[in-house]
Short mmCIF file of C-alpha atoms in Angstrom, two decimals:
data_model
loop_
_atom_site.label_atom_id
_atom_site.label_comp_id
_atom_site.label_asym_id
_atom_site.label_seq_id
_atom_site.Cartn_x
_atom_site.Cartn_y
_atom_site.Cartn_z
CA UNK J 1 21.80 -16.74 48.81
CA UNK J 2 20.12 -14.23 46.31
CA UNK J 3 17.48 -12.11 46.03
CA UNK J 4 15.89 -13.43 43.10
CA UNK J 5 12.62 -11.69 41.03
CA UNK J 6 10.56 -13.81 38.80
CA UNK J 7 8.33 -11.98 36.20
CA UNK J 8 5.57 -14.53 34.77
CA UNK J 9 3.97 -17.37 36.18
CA UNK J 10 3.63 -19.87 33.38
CA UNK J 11 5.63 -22.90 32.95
CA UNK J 12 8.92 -21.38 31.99
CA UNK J 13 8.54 -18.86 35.09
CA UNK J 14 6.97 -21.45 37.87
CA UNK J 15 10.23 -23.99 36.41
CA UNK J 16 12.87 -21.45 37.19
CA UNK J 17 11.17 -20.76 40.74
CA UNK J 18 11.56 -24.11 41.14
CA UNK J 19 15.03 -24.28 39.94
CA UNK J 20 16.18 -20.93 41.64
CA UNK J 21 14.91 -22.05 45.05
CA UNK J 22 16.52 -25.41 44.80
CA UNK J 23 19.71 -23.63 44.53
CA UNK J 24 18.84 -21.98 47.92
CA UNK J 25 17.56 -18.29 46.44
CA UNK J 26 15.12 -16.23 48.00
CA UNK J 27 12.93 -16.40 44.80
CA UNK J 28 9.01 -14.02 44.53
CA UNK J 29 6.87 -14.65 41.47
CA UNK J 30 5.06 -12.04 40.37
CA UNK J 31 2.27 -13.01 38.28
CA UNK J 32 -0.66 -10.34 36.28
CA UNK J 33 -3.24 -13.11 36.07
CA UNK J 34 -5.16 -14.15 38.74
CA UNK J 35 -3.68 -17.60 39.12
CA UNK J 36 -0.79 -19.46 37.82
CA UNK J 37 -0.28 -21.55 34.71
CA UNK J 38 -2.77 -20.08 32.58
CA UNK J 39 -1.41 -20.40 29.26
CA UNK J 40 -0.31 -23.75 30.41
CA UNK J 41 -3.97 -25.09 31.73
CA UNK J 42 -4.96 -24.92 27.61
CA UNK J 43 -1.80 -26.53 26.17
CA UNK J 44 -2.54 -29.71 24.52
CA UNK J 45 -6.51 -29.08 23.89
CA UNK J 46 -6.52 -29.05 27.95
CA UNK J 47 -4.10 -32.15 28.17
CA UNK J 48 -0.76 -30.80 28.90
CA UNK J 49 1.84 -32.06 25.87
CA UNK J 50 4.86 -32.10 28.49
CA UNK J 51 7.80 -32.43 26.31
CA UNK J 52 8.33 -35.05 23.85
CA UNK J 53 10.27 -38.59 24.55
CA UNK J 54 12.24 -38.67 21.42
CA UNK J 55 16.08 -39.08 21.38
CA UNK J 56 18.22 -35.65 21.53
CA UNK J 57 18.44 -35.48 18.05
CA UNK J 58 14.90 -35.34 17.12
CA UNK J 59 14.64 -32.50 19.92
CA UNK J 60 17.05 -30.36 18.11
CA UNK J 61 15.57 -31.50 14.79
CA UNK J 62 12.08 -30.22 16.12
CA UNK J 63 13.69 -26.99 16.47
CA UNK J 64 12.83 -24.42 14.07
CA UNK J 65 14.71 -21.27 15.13
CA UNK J 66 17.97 -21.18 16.79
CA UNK J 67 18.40 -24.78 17.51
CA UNK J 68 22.31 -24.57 18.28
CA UNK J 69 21.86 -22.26 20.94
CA UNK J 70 19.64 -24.64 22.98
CA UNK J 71 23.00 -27.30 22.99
CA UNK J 72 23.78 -26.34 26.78
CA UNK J 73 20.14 -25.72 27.90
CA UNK J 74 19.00 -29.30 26.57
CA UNK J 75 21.45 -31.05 27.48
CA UNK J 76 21.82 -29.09 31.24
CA UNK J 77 17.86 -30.40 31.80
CA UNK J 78 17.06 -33.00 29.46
CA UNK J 79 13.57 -34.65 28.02
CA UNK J 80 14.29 -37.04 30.35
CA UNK J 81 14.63 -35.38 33.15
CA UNK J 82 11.77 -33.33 32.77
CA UNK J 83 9.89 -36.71 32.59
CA UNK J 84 11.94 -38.21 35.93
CA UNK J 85 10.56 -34.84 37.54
CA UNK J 86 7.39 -34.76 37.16
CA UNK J 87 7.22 -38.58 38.17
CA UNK J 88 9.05 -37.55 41.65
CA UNK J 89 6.00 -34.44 42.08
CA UNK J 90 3.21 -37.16 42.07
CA UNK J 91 2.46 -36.09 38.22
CA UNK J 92 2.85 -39.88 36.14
CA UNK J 93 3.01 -39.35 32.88
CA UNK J 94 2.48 -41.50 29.40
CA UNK J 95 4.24 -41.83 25.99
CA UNK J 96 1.66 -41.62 22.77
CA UNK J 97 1.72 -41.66 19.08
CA UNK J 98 4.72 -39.20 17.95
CA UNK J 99 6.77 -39.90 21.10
CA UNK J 100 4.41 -37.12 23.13
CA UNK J 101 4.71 -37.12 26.91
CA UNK J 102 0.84 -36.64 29.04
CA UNK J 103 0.20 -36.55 32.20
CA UNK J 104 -2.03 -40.05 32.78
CA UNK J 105 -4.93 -38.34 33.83
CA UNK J 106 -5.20 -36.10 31.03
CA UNK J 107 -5.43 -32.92 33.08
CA UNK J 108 -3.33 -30.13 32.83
CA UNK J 109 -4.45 -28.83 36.05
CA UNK J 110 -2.84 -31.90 37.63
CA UNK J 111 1.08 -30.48 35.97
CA UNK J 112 0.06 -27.02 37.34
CA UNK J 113 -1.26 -28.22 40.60
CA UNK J 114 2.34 -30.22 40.85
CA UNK J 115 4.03 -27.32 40.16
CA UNK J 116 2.35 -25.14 42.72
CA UNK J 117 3.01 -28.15 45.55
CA UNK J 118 6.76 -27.53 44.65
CA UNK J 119 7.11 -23.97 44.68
CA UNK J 120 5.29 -24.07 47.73
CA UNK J 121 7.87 -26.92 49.71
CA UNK J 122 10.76 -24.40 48.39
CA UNK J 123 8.79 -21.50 49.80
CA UNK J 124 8.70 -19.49 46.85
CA UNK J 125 6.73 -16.79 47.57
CA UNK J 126 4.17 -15.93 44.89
CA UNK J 127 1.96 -12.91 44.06
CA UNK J 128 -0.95 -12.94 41.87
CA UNK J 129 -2.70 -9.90 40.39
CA UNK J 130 0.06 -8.47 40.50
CA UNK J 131 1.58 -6.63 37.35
CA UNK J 132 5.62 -5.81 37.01
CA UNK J 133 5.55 -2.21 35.28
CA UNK J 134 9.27 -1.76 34.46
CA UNK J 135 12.33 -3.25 35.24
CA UNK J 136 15.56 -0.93 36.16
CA UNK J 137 18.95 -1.03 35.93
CA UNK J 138 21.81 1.06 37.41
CA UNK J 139 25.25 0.62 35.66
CA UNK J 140 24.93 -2.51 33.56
CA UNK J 141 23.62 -4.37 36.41
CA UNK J 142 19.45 -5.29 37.24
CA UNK J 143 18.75 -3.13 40.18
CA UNK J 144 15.07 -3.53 40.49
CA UNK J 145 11.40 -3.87 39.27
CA UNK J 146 8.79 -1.35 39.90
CA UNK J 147 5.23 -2.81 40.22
CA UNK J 148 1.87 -1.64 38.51
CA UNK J 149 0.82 0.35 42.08
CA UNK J 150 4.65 1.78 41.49
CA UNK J 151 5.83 -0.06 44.78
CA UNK J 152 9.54 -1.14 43.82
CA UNK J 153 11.38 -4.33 44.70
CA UNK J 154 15.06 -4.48 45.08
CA UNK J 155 16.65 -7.89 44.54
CA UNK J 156 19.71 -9.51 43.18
CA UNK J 157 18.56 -11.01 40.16
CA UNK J 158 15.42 -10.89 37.84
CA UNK J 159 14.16 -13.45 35.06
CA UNK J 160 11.67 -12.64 32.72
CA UNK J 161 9.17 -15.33 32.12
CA UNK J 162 6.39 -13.32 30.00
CA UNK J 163 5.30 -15.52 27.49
CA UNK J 164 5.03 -14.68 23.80
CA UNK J 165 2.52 -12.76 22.48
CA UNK J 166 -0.14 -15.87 21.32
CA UNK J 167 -2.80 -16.76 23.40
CA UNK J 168 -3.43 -12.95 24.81
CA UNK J 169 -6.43 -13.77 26.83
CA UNK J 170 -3.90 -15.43 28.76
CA UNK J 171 -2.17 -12.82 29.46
CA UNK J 172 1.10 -13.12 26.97
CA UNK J 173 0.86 -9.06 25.65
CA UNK J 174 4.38 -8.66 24.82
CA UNK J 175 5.42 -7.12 27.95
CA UNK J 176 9.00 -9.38 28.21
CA UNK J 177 9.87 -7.83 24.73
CA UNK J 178 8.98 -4.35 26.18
CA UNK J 179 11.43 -4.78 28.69
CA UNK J 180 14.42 -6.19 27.20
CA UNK J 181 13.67 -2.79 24.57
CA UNK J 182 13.80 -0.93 27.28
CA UNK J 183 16.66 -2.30 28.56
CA UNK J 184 19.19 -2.29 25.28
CA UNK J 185 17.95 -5.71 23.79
CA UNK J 186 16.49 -6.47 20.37
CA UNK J 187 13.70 -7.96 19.94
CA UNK J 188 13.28 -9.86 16.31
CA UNK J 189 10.31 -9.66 14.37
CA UNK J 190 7.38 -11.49 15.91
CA UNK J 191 4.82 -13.38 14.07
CA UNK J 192 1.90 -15.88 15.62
CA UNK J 193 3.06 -19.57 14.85
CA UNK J 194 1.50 -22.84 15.07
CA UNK J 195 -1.16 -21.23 13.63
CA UNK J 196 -4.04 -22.55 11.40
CA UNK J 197 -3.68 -20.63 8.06
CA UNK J 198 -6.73 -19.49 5.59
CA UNK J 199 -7.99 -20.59 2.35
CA UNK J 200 -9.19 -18.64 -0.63
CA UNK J 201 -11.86 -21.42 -2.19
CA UNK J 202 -15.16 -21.54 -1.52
CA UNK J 203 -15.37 -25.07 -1.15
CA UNK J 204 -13.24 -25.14 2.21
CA UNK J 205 -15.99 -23.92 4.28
CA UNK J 206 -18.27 -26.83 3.27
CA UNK J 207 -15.66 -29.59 5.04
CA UNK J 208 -15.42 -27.56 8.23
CA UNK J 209 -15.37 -29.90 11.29
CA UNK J 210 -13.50 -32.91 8.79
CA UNK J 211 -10.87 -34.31 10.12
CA UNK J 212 -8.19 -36.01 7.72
CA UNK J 213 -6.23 -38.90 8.81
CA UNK J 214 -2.76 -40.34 7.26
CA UNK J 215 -2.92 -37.38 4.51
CA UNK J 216 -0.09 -36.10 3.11
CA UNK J 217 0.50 -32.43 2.69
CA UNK J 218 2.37 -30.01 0.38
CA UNK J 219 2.88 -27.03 0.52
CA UNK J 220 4.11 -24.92 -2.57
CA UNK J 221 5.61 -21.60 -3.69
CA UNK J 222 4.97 -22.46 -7.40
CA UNK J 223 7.18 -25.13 -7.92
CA UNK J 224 9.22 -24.86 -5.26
CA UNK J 225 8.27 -26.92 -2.17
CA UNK J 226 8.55 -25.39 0.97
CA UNK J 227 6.77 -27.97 3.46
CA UNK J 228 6.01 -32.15 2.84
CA UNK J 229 4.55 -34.27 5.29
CA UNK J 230 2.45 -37.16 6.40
CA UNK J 231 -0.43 -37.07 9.14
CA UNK J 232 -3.75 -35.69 10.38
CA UNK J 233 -5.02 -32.19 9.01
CA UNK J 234 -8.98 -30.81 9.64
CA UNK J 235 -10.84 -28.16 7.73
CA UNK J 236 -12.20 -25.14 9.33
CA UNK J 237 -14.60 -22.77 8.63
CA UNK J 238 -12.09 -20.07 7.26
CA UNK J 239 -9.65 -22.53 5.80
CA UNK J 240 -7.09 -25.17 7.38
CA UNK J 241 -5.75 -26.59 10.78
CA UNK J 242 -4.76 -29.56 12.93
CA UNK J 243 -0.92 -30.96 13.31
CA UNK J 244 -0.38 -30.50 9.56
CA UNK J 245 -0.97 -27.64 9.29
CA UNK J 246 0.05 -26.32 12.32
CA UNK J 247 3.44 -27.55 12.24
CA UNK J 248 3.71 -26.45 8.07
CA UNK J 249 3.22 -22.55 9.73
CA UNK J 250 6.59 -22.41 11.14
CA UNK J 251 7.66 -23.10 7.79
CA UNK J 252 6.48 -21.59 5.73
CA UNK J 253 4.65 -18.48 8.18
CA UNK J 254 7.05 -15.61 6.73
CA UNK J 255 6.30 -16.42 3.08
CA UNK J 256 2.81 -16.59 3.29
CA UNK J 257 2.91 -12.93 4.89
CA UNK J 258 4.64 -11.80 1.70
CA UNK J 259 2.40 -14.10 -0.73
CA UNK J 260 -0.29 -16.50 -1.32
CA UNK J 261 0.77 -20.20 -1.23
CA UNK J 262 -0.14 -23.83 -2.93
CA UNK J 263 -1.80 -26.53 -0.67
CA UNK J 264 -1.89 -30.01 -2.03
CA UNK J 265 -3.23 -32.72 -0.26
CA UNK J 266 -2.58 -36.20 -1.26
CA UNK J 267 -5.88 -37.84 -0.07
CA UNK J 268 -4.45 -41.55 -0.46
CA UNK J 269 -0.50 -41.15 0.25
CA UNK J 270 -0.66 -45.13 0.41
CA UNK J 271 -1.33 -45.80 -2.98
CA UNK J 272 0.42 -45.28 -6.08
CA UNK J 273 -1.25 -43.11 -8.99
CA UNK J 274 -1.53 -46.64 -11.22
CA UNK J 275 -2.93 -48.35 -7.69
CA UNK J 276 -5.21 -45.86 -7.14
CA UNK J 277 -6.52 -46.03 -10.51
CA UNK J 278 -6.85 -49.65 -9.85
CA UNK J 279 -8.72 -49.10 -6.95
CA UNK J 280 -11.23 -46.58 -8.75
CA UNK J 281 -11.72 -48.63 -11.82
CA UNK J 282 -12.46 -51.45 -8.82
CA UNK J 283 -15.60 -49.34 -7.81
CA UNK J 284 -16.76 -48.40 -11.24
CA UNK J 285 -17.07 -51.94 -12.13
CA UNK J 286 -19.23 -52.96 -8.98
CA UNK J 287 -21.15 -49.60 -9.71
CA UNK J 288 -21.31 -49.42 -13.44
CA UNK J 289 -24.86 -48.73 -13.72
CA UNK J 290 -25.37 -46.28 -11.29
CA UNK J 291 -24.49 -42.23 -11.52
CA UNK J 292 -21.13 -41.58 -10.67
CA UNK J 293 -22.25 -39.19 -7.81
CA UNK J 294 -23.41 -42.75 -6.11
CA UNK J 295 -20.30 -44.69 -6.93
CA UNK J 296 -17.88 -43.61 -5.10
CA UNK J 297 -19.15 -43.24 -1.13
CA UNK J 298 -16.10 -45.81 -0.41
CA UNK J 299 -13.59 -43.64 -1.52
CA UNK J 300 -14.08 -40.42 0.88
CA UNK J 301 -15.89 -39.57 4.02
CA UNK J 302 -19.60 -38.47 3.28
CA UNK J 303 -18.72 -34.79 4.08
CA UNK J 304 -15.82 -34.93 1.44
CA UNK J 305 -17.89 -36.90 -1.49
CA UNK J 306 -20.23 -33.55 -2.65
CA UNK J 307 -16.62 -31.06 -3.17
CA UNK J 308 -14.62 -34.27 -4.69
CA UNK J 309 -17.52 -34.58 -7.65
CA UNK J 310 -17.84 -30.89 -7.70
CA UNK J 311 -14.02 -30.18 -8.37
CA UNK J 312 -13.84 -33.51 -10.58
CA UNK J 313 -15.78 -31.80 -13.55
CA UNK J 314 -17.48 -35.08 -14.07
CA UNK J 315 -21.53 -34.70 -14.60
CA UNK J 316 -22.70 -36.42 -11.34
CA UNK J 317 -25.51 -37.83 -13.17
CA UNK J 318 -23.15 -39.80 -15.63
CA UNK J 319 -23.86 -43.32 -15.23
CA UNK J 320 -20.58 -44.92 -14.27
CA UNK J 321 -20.26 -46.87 -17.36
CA UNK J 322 -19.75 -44.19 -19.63
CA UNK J 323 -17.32 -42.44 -17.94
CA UNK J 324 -14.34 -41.74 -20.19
CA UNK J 325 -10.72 -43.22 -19.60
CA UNK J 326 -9.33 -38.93 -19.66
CA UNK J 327 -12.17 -38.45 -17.17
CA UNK J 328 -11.44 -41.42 -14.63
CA UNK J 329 -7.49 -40.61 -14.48
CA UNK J 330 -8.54 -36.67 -13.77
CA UNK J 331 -10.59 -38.02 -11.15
CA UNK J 332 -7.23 -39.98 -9.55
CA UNK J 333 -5.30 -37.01 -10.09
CA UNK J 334 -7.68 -34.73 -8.14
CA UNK J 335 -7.39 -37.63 -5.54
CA UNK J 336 -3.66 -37.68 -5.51
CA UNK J 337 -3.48 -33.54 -5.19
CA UNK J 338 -6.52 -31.99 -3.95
CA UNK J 339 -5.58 -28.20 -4.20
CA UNK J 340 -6.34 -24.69 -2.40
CA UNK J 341 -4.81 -21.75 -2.12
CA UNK J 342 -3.37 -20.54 1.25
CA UNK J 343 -4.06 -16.86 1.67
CA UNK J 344 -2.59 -16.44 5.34
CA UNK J 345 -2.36 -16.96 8.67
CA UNK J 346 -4.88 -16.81 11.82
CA UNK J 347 -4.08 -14.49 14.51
CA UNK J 348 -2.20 -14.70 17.65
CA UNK J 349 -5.09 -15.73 19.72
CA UNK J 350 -5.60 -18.70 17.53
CA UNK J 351 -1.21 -18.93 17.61
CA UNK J 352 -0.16 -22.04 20.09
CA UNK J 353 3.31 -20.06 20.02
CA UNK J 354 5.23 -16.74 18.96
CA UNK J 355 7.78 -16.95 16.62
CA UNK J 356 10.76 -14.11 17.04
CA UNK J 357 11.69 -12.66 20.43
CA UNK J 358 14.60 -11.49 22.06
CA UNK J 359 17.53 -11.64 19.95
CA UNK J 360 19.76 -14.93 21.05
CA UNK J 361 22.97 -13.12 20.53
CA UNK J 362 22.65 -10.67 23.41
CA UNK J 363 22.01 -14.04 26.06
CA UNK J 364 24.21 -16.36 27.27
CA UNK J 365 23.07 -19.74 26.23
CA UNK J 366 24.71 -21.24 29.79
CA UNK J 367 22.75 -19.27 32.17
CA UNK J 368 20.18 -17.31 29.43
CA UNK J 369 21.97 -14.29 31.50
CA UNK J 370 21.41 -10.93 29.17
CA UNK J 371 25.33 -9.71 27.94
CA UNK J 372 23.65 -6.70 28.41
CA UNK J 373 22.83 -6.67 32.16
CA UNK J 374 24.51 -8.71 35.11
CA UNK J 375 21.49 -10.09 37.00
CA UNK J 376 18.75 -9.96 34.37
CA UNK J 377 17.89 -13.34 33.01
CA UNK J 378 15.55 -14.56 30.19
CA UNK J 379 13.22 -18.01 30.03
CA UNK J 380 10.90 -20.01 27.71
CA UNK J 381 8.90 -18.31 24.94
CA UNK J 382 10.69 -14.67 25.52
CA UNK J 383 13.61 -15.35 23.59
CA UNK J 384 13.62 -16.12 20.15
CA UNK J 385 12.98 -20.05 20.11
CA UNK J 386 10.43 -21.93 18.26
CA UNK J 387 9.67 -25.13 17.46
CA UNK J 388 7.14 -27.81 16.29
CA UNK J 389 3.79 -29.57 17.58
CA UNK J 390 4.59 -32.24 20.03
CA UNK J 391 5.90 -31.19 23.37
CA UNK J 392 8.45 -29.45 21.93
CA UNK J 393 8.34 -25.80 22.93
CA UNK J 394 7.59 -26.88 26.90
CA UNK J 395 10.75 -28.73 26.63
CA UNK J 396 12.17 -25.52 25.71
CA UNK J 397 10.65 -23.63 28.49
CA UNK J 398 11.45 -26.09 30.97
CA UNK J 399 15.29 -26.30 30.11
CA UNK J 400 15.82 -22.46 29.38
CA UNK J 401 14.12 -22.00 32.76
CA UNK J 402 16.11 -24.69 34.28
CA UNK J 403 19.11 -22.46 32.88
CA UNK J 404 17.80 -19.42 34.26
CA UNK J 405 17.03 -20.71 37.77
CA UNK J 406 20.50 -22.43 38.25
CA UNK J 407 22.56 -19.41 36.26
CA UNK J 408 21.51 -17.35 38.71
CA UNK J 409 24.80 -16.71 41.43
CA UNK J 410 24.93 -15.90 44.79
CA UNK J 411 24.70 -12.29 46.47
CA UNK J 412 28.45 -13.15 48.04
CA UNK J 413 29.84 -14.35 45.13
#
């Protein structure tokens, strides 16, 4: 049995605890925050997305950054699993729209609470408040960490669990990436993700709070198209968010750093152009005498109607009838592609995830041991993994954690 430190008490660092001490380690968590979980008690608006019950090809498919290297890790502690686990702890779960696992109750205290129960059956020994400074090595090998009131703690192996850098009221600063620096590793560049983006037109601010269902969204670098999909979106106060939109960031994050972007939203994705048109000619016919900015509250939610005559160009006090052919198909058009410009991203404390990390190369994707230095392990949102909305990225934590914990060999061998 091993010595074995654990820096970071979120999910990826409570998992390998677990993990470690199933294996029959001597495993001590030390944790900054003042309890455990933090990041993890705000995950799914307070829910808890757990992972995602797709098939293992949509969980590499959900993958946006280094998708190969999670082969052994995904397959070593599967979706399923994860599921079968939380089950065993007393935490049922439920399948929703888009495959995403919940806990039934709809808590996320009740997966952290779980968690806790665990660690504490395995004895894993935890300390909160309690900040690792810097982690040494002596001759390629992890010799020890030295904590914030300088005490040092020998042990046989460490994993870093630190988080990203989003959320930073939670406590993920960066320090994992500080480390592995420290230590010889790279760390690529690191940008929030998941992130709602901002909008240059004035009009945006007016829809804040509306929420867009069965939309589907473009987004453009002139004509190329970097980013297509179908589903929910909402408008904010300084531009754009929801799934969407979310998910579009870790597309298309990088080039909106460099340059402003095209949003188009098709507001009816159900309907052809010559259906639509159908459709609006419909309500100008049972409207006909009244003005057009009364004719067409069946079309749009009330918040939406005001910006859709606006940006139409159409006099709102036209009477319906005399509406011109040129003027009703601009009107469908506008429908079909509603446009803003993106003008960049939120910060990390509005980023669900950080995209970038520590450079994949330098870890063994068996064990997510460093190459670096024998004994020093990485887990969860660390390393340079990211993926999208929907249980995704704690599927990642949980199986590079599971990695971690079970890599980790023992002092005699």
């Amino acid at each position: 049995m091993s010595k074995v430190v654990i820096v970071g008490g979120g999910a990826a660092g409570m998992f390998a605890s677990i993990a470690a001490a199933e294996c029959g380690h001597q495993v001590v968590v030390y944790e900054k925050n003042e309890k455990l979980g933090k990041k993890l008690y705000i995950t799914g608006k307070g829910r808890c997305n757990i992972t995602n019950a797709c098939d293992m090809e949509g969980l590499f498919e959900a993958v946006r950054t280094n998708a190969k290297f999670l082969y052994s890790s995904f397959y070593g502690y599967t979706n399923q699993q994860v599921i079968d686990f939380f089950e065993r702890i007393n935490v049922p779960v439920k399948i929703e729209r888009g495959n995403r696992v919940f806990p039934v109750s709809d808590r996320s205290s009740d997966v952290i609470r779980g968690l806790e129960r665990e660690m504490d059956r395995l004895g894993v020994e935890v300390h909160l408040r309690t900040a690792v400074k810097k982690i040494v090595e002596k001759d390629g090998h992890f010799e020890k960490v030295i904590l914030g009131d300088q005490t040092q703690v020998c042990a046989d192996a460490c994993i870093v669990a630190t988080g990203g850098l989003s959320y930073q009221s939670t406590g993920s600063t960066g320090d994992g990436f500080r480390f592995a620096e420290s230590l010889g590793h790279t760390v690529t560049e690191c940008m929030p993700a998941l992130v709602p983006m901002e909008c240059k037109e004035d009009w945006v601010p007016e829809l804040q709070g509306l929420s867009l269902r069965n939309v589907n969204v473009t987004i453009c670098d002139g004509k190329k198209k970097l980013y297509d999909d179908f589903g929910e979106m909402l408008f904010t106060h300084y531009g754009v968010s929801g799934p969407l939109i979310l998910s579009a960031s870790s597309y298309v994050g990088k080039k909106l750093k460099a340059k402003e972007l095209t949003l188009k939203i098709d507001l009816k994705p159900a309907l052809s152009e010559e259906q639509l048109d159908h459709r609006v000619l419909r309500e100008f016919e049972e409207n006909q005498n009244r003005q057009f900015k009364n004719a067409v509250h069946k079309l749009f939610p009330s918040k939406l109607i005001p910006v859709m005559i606006e940006l139409s160009g159409i006099d709102p006090e036209k009477k319906v009838n005399v509406i011109t052919k040129e003027e009703r198909l601009g009107f469908v058009r506008l429908i079909k592609n509603l446009e803003c410009t993106l003008t960049g991203l939120r910060d990390y404390n509005e980023a669900i995830i950080t995209k970038g990390g520590i450079k994949i190369k330098e870890v063994d994707p068996g064990t997510m041991e460093s190459r670096l230095v024998k004994g020093l392990h990485f887990a969860g949102e660390v390393l340079d993994l990211d993926a999208v909305t929907g249980g995704f990225n704690l599927q990642i934590a949980w199986s590079t954690a599971y990695a971690a914990g079970t890599g980790i060999e023992s002092a005699d061998e």
